[in-house]
PDB file of C-alpha atoms in Angstrom:
ATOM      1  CA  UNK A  30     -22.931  -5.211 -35.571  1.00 87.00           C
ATOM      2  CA  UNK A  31     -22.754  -3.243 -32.198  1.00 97.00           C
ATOM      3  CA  UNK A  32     -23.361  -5.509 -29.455  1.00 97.00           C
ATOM      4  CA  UNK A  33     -25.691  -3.966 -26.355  1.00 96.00           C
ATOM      5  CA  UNK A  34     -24.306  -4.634 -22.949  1.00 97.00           C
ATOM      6  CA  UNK A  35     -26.778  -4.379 -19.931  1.00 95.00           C
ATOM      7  CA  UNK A  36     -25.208  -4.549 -16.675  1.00 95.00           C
ATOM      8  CA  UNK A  37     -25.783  -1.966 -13.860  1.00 95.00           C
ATOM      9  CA  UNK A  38     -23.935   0.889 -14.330  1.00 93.00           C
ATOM     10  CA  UNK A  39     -21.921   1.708 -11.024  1.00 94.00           C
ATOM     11  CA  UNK A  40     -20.073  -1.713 -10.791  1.00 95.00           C
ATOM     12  CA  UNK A  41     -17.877  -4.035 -12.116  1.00 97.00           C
ATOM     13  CA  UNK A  42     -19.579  -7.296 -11.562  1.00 97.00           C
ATOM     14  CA  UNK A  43     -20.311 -10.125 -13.288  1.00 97.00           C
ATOM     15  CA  UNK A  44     -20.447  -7.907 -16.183  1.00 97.00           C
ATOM     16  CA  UNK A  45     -17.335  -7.162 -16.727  1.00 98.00           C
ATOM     17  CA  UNK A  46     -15.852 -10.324 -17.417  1.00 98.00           C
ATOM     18  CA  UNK A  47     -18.016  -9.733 -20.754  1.00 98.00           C
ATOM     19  CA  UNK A  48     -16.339  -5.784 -20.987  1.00 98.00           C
ATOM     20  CA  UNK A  49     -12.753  -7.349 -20.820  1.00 98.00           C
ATOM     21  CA  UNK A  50     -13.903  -9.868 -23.607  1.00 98.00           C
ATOM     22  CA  UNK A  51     -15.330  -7.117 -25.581  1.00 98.00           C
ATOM     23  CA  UNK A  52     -12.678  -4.315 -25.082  1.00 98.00           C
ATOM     24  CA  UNK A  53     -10.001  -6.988 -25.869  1.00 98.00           C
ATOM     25  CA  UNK A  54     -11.727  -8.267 -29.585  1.00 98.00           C
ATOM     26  CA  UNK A  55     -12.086  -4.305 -30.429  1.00 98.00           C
ATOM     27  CA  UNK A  56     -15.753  -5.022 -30.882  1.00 97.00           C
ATOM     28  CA  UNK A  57     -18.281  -2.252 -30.957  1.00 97.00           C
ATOM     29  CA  UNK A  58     -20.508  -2.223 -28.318  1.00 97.00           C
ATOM     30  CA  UNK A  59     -22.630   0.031 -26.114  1.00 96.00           C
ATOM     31  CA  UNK A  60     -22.773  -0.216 -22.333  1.00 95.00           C
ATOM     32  CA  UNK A  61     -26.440   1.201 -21.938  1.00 94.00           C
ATOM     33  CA  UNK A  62     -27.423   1.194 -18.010  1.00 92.00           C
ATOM     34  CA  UNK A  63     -24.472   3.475 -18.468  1.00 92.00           C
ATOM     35  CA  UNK A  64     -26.196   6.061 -20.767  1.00 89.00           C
ATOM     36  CA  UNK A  65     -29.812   7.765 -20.557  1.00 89.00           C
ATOM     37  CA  UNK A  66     -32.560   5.848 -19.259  1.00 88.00           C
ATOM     38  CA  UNK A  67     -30.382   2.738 -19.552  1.00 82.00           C
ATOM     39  CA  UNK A  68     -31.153   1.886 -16.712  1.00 89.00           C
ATOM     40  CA  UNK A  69     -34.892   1.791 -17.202  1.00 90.00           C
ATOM     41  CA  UNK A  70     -34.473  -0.369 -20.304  1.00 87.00           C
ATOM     42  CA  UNK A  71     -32.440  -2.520 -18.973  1.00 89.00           C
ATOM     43  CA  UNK A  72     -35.177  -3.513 -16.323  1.00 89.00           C
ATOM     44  CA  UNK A  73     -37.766  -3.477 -18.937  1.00 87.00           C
ATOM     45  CA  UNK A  74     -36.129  -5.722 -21.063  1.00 84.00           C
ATOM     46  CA  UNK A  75     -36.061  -8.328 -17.828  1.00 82.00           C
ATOM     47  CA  UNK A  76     -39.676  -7.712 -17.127  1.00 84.00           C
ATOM     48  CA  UNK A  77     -40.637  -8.283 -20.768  1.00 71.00           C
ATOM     49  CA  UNK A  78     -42.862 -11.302 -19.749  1.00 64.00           C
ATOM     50  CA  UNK A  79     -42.616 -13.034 -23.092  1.00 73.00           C
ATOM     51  CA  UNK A  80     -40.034 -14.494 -25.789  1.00 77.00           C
ATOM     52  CA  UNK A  81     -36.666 -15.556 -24.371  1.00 82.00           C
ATOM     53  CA  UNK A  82     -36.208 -12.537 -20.375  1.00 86.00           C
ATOM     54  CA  UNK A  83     -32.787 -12.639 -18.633  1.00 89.00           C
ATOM     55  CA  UNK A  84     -33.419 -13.699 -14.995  1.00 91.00           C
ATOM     56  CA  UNK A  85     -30.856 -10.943 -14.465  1.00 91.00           C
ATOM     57  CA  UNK A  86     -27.404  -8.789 -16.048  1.00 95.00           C
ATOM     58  CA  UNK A  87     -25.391  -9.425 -17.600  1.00 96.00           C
ATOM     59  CA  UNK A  88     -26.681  -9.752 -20.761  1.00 95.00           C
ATOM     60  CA  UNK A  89     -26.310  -8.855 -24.115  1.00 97.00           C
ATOM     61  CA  UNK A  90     -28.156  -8.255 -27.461  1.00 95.00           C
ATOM     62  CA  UNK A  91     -26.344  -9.375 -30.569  1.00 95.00           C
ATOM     63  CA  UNK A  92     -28.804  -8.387 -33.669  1.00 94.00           C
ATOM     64  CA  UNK A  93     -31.821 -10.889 -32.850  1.00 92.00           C
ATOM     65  CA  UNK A  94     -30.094 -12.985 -29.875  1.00 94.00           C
ATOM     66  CA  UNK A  95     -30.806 -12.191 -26.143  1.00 93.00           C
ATOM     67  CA  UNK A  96     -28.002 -13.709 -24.203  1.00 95.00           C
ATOM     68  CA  UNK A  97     -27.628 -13.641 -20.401  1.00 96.00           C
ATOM     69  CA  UNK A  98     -25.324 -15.124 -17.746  1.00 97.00           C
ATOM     70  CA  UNK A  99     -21.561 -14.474 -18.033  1.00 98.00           C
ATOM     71  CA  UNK A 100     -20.471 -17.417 -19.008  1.00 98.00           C
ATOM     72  CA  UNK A 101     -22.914 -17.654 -21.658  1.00 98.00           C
ATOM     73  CA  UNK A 102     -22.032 -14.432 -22.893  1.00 98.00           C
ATOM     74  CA  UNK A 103     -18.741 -15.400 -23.694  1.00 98.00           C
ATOM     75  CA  UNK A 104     -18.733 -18.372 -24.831  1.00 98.00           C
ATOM     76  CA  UNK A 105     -20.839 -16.921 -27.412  1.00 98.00           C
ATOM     77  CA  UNK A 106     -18.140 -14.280 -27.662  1.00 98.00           C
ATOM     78  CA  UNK A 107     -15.321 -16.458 -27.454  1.00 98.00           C
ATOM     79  CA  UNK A 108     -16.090 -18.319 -30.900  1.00 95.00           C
ATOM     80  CA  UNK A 109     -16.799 -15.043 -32.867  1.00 97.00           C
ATOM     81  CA  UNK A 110     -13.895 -13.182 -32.093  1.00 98.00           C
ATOM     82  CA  UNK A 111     -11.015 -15.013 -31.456  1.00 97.00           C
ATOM     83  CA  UNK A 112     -11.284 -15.775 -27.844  1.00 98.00           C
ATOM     84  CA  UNK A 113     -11.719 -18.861 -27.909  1.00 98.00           C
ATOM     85  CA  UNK A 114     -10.304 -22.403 -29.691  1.00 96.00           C
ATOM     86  CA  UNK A 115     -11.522 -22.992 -33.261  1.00 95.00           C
ATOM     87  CA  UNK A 116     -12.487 -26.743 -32.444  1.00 96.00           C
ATOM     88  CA  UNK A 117     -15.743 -27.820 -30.656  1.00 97.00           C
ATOM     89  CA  UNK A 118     -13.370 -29.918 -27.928  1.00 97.00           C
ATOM     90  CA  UNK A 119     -11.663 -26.533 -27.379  1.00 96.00           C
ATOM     91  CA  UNK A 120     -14.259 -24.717 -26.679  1.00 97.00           C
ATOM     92  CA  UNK A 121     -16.002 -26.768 -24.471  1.00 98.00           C
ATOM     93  CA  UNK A 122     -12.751 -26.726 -22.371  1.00 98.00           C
ATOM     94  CA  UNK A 123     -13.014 -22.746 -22.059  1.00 98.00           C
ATOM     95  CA  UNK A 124     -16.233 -22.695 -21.223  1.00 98.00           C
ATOM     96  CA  UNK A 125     -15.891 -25.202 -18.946  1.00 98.00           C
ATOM     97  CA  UNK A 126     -12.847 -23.168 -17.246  1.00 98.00           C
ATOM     98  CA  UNK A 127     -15.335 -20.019 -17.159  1.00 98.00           C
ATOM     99  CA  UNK A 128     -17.804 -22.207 -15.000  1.00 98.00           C
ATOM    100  CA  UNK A 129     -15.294 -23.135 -12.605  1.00 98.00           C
ATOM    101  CA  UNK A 130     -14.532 -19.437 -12.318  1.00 98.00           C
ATOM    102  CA  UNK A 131     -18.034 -18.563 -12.065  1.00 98.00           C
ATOM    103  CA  UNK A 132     -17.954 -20.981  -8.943  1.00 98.00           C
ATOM    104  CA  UNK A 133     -15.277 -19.048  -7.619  1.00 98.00           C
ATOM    105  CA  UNK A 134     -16.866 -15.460  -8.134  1.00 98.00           C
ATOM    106  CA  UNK A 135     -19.551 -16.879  -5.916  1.00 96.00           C
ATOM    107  CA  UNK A 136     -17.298 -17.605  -3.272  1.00 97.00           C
ATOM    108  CA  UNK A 137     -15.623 -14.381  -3.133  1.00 97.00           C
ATOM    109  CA  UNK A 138     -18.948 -13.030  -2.925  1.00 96.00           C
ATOM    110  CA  UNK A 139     -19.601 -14.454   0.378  1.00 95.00           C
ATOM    111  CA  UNK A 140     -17.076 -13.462   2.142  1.00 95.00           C
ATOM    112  CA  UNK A 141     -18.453 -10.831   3.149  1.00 95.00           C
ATOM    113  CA  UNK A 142     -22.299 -11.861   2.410  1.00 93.00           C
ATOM    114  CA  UNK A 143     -22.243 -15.534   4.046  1.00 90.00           C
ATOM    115  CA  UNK A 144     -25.709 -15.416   4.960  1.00 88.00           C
ATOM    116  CA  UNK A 145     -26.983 -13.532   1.808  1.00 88.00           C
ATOM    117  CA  UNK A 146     -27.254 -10.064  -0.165  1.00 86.00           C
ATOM    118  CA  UNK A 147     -30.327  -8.939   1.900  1.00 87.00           C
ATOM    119  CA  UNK A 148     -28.565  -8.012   4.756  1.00 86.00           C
ATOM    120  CA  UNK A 149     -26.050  -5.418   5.493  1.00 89.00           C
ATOM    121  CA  UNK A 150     -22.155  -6.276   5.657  1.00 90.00           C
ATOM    122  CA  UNK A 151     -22.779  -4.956   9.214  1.00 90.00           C
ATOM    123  CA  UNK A 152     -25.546  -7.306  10.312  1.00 88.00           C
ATOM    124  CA  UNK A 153     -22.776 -10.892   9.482  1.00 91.00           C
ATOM    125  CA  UNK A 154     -19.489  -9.692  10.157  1.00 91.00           C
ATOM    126  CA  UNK A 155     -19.036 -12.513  12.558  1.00 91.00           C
ATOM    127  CA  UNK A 156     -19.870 -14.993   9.452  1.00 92.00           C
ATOM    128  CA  UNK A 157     -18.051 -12.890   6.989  1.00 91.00           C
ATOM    129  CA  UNK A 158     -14.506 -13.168   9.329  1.00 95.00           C
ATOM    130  CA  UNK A 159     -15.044 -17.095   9.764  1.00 96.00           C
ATOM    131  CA  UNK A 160     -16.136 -17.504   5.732  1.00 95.00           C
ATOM    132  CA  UNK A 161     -13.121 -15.774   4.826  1.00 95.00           C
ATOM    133  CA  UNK A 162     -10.647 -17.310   6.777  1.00 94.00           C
ATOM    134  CA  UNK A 163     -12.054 -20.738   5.401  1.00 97.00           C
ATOM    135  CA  UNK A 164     -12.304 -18.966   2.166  1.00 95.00           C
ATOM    136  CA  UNK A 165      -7.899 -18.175   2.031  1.00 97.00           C
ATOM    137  CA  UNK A 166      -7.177 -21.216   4.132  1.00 96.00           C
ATOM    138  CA  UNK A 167      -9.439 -24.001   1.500  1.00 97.00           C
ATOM    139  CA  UNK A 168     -10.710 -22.478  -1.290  1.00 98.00           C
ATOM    140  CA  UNK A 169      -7.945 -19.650  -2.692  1.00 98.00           C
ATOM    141  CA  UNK A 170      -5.650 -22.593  -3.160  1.00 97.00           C
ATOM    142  CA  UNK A 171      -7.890 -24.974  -4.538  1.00 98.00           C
ATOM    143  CA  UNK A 172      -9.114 -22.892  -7.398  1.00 98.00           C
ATOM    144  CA  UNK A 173      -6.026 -20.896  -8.279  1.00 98.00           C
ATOM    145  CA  UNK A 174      -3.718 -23.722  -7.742  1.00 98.00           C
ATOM    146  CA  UNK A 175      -5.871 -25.805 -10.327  1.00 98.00           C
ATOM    147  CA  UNK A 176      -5.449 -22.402 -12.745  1.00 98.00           C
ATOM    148  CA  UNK A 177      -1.676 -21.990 -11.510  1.00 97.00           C
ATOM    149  CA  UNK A 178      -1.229 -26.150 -12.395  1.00 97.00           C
ATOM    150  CA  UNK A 179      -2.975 -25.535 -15.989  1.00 96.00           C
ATOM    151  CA  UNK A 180      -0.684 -22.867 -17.110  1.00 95.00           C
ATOM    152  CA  UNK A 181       2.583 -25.241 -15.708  1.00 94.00           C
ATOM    153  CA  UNK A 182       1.355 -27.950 -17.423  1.00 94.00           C
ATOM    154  CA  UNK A 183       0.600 -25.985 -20.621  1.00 89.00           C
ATOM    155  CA  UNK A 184       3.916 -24.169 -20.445  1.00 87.00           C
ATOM    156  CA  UNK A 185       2.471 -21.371 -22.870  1.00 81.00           C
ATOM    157  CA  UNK A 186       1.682 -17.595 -21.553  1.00 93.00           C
ATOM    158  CA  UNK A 187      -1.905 -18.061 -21.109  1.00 96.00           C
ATOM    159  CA  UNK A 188      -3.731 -20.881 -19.702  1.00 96.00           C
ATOM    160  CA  UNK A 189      -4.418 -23.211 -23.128  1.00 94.00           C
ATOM    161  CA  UNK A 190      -0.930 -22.826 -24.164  1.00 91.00           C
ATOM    162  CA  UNK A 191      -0.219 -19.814 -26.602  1.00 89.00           C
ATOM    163  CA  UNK A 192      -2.989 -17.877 -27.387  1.00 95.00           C
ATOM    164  CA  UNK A 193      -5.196 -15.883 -25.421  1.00 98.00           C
ATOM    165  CA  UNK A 194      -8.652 -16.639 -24.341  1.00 98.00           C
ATOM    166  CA  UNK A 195     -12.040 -15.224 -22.441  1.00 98.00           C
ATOM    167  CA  UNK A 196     -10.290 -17.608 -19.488  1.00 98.00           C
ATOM    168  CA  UNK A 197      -7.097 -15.586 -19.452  1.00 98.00           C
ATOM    169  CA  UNK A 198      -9.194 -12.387 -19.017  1.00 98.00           C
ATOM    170  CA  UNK A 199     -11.142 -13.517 -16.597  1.00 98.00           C
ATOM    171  CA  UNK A 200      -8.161 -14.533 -14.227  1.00 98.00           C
ATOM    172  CA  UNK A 201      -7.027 -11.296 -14.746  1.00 98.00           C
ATOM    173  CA  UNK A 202      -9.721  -9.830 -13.155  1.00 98.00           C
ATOM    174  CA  UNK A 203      -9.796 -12.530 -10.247  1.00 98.00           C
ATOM    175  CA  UNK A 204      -6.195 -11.180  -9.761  1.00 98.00           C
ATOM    176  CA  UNK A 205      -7.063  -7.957 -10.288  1.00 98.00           C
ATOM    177  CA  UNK A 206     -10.236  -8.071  -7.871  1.00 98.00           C
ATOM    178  CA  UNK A 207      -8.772 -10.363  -4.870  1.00 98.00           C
ATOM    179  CA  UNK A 208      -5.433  -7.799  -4.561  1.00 98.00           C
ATOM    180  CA  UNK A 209      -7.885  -4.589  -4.081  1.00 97.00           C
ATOM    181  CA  UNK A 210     -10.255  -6.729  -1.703  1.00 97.00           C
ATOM    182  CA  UNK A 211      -7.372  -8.273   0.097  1.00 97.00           C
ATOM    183  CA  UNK A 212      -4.474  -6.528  -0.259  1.00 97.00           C
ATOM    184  CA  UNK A 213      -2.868  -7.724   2.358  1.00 97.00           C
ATOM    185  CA  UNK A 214      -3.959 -11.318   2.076  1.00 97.00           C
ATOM    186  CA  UNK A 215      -3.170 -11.572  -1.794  1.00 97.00           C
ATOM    187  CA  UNK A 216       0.443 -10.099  -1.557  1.00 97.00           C
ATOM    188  CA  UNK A 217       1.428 -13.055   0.074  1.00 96.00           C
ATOM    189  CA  UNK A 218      -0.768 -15.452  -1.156  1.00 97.00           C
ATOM    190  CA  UNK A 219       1.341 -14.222  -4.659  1.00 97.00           C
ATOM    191  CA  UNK A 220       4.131 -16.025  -4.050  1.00 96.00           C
ATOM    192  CA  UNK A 221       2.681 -19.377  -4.261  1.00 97.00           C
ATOM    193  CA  UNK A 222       1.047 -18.510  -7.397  1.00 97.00           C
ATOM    194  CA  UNK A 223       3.700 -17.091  -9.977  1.00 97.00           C
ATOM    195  CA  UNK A 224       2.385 -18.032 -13.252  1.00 97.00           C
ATOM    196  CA  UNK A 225      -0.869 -16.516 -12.231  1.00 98.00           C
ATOM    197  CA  UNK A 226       0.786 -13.134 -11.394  1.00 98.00           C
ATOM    198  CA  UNK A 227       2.730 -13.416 -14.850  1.00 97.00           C
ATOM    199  CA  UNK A 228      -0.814 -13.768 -16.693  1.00 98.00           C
ATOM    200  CA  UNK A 229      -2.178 -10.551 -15.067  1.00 98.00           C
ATOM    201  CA  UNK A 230       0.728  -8.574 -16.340  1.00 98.00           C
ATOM    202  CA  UNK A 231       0.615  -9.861 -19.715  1.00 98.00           C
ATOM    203  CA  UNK A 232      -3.068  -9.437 -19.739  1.00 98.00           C
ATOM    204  CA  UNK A 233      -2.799  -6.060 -18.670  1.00 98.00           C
ATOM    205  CA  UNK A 234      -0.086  -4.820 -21.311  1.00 98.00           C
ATOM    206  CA  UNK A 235      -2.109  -6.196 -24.140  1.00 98.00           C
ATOM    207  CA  UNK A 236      -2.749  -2.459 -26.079  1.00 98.00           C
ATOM    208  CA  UNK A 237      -6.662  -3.255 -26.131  1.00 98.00           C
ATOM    209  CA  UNK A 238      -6.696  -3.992 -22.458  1.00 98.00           C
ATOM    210  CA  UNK A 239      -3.975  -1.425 -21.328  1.00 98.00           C
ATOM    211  CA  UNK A 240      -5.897   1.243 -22.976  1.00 98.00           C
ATOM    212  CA  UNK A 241      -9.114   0.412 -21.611  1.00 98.00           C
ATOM    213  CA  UNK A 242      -7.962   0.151 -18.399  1.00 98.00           C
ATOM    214  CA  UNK A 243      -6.550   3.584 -18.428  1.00 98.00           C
ATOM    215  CA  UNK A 244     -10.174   5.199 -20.215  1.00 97.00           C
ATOM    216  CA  UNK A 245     -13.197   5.813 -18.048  1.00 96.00           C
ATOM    217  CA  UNK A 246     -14.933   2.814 -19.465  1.00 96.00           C
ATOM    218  CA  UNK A 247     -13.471   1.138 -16.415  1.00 98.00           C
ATOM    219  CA  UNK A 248     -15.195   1.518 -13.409  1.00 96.00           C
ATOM    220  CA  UNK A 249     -13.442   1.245 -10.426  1.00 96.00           C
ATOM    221  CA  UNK A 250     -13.324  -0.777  -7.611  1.00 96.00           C
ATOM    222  CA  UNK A 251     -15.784   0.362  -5.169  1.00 95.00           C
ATOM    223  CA  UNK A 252     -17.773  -1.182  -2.488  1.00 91.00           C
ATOM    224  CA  UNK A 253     -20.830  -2.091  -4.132  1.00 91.00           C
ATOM    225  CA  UNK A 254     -19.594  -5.101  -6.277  1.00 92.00           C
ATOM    226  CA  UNK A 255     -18.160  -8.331  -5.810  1.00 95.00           C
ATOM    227  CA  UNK A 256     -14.540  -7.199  -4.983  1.00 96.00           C
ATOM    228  CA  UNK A 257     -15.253  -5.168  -1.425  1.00 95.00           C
ATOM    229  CA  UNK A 258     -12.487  -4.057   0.988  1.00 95.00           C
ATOM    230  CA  UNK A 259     -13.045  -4.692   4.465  1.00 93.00           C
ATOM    231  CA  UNK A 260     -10.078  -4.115   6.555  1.00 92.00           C
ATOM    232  CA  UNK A 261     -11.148  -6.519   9.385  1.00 94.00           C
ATOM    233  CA  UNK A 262     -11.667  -9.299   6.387  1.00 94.00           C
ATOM    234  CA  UNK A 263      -7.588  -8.485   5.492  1.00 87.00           C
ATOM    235  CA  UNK A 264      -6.242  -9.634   8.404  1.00 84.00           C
TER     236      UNK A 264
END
């Protein structure tokens, strides 16, 4: 089966929790915003009006199924290829895991859009200093000190003990994200979180992963997405 992706096509987003997931299991699957008119389907499909609409991407179509919201996504994923536990307990725990990391995205978010995507960076940059400095201060250690804790208490390379999971790829990208948006911020900030920084490097040499991070199929940071780089936000 070749699974259909629709996320918009400049960005990394939410979506590409779900490209890690998929790029890692070797699945084939087609990022359409990303081709022809993807776009346009992609926003038909959410207008559709009847059966089971996406309130927004990601989502993906796998044969008859119409799945949205990340977390969703993979723990659909996670059971079918691997990525997740065999038993029911297990996967609950994952998924679980990818909500609390779903809470986090949202945070990172509003650092620099406290008071909402509708206005320009420009227009709450007083907000976006004082959310961010809360935001590394409160919340940075509270969430990745819970995920640095789980991997101590685990004592395996990736966060359930030996074997990989959607989880581990998404910290990857946390890691990944929070060290282009705060460069400055994260490199110390690493130091406190050493198993963490382990798990991105063995996420990252993982062939699948290594080799899709070196193809084009990875878009880059930019400052459209989640991950943005303001220099007065690093300090």
């Amino acid at each position: 089966m070749t699974y259909e992706l629709y996320y918009w096509p400049e960005i990394q987003g939410r979506g590409e929790y779900v490209r890690l997931a998929l790029e890692e299991a070797g699945a084939d699957y087609v990022d359409v915003a990303r081709g022809p008119r993807g776009s346009a389907a992609m926003m038909k499909m959410m207008d559709a009006g009847k059966g089971t609409p996406p309130f927004a991407p990601p989502f993906l179509k796998a044969g008859k199924l119409l799945i949205g919201q990340t977390a969703n996504i993979l723990f659909y994923l996670g059971a079918r290829h691997g990525l997740a536990p065999k038993t029911e307990a297990g996967q609950l725990w994952v998924h679980q895991l990818q909500l609390t990391i779903t809470d986090f995205v949202v945070e990172i978010h509003d650092t620099h859009h406290p008071l909402g995507p509708s206005l320009y960076y420009e227009d709450q940059k007083p907000p976006a200093k004082k959310r961010t400095a809360e935001f590394w201060d409160e919340r940075v250690p509270k969430y990745l000190g819970y995920f640095e804790q789980l991997l101590d208490d685990n004592g395996g390379a990736y966060v359930t003990g030996r074997r990989l999971t959607y989880v581990d790829l998404s910290l990857f990208q946390i890691v990944d994200g929070l060290r282009y948006a705060f460069p400055k911020r994260m490199k110390l900030f690493e130091k406190t979180i050493s198993g963490l920084v382990g798990l991105h490097g063995r996420v990252a040499a993982r062939p699948n992963i290594e080799a899709y991070l070196a193809s084009e199929r990875r878009i880059p940071f930019n400052e459209q997405g989640i991950f943005r780089r303001y220099k007065e936000l690093d300090a």
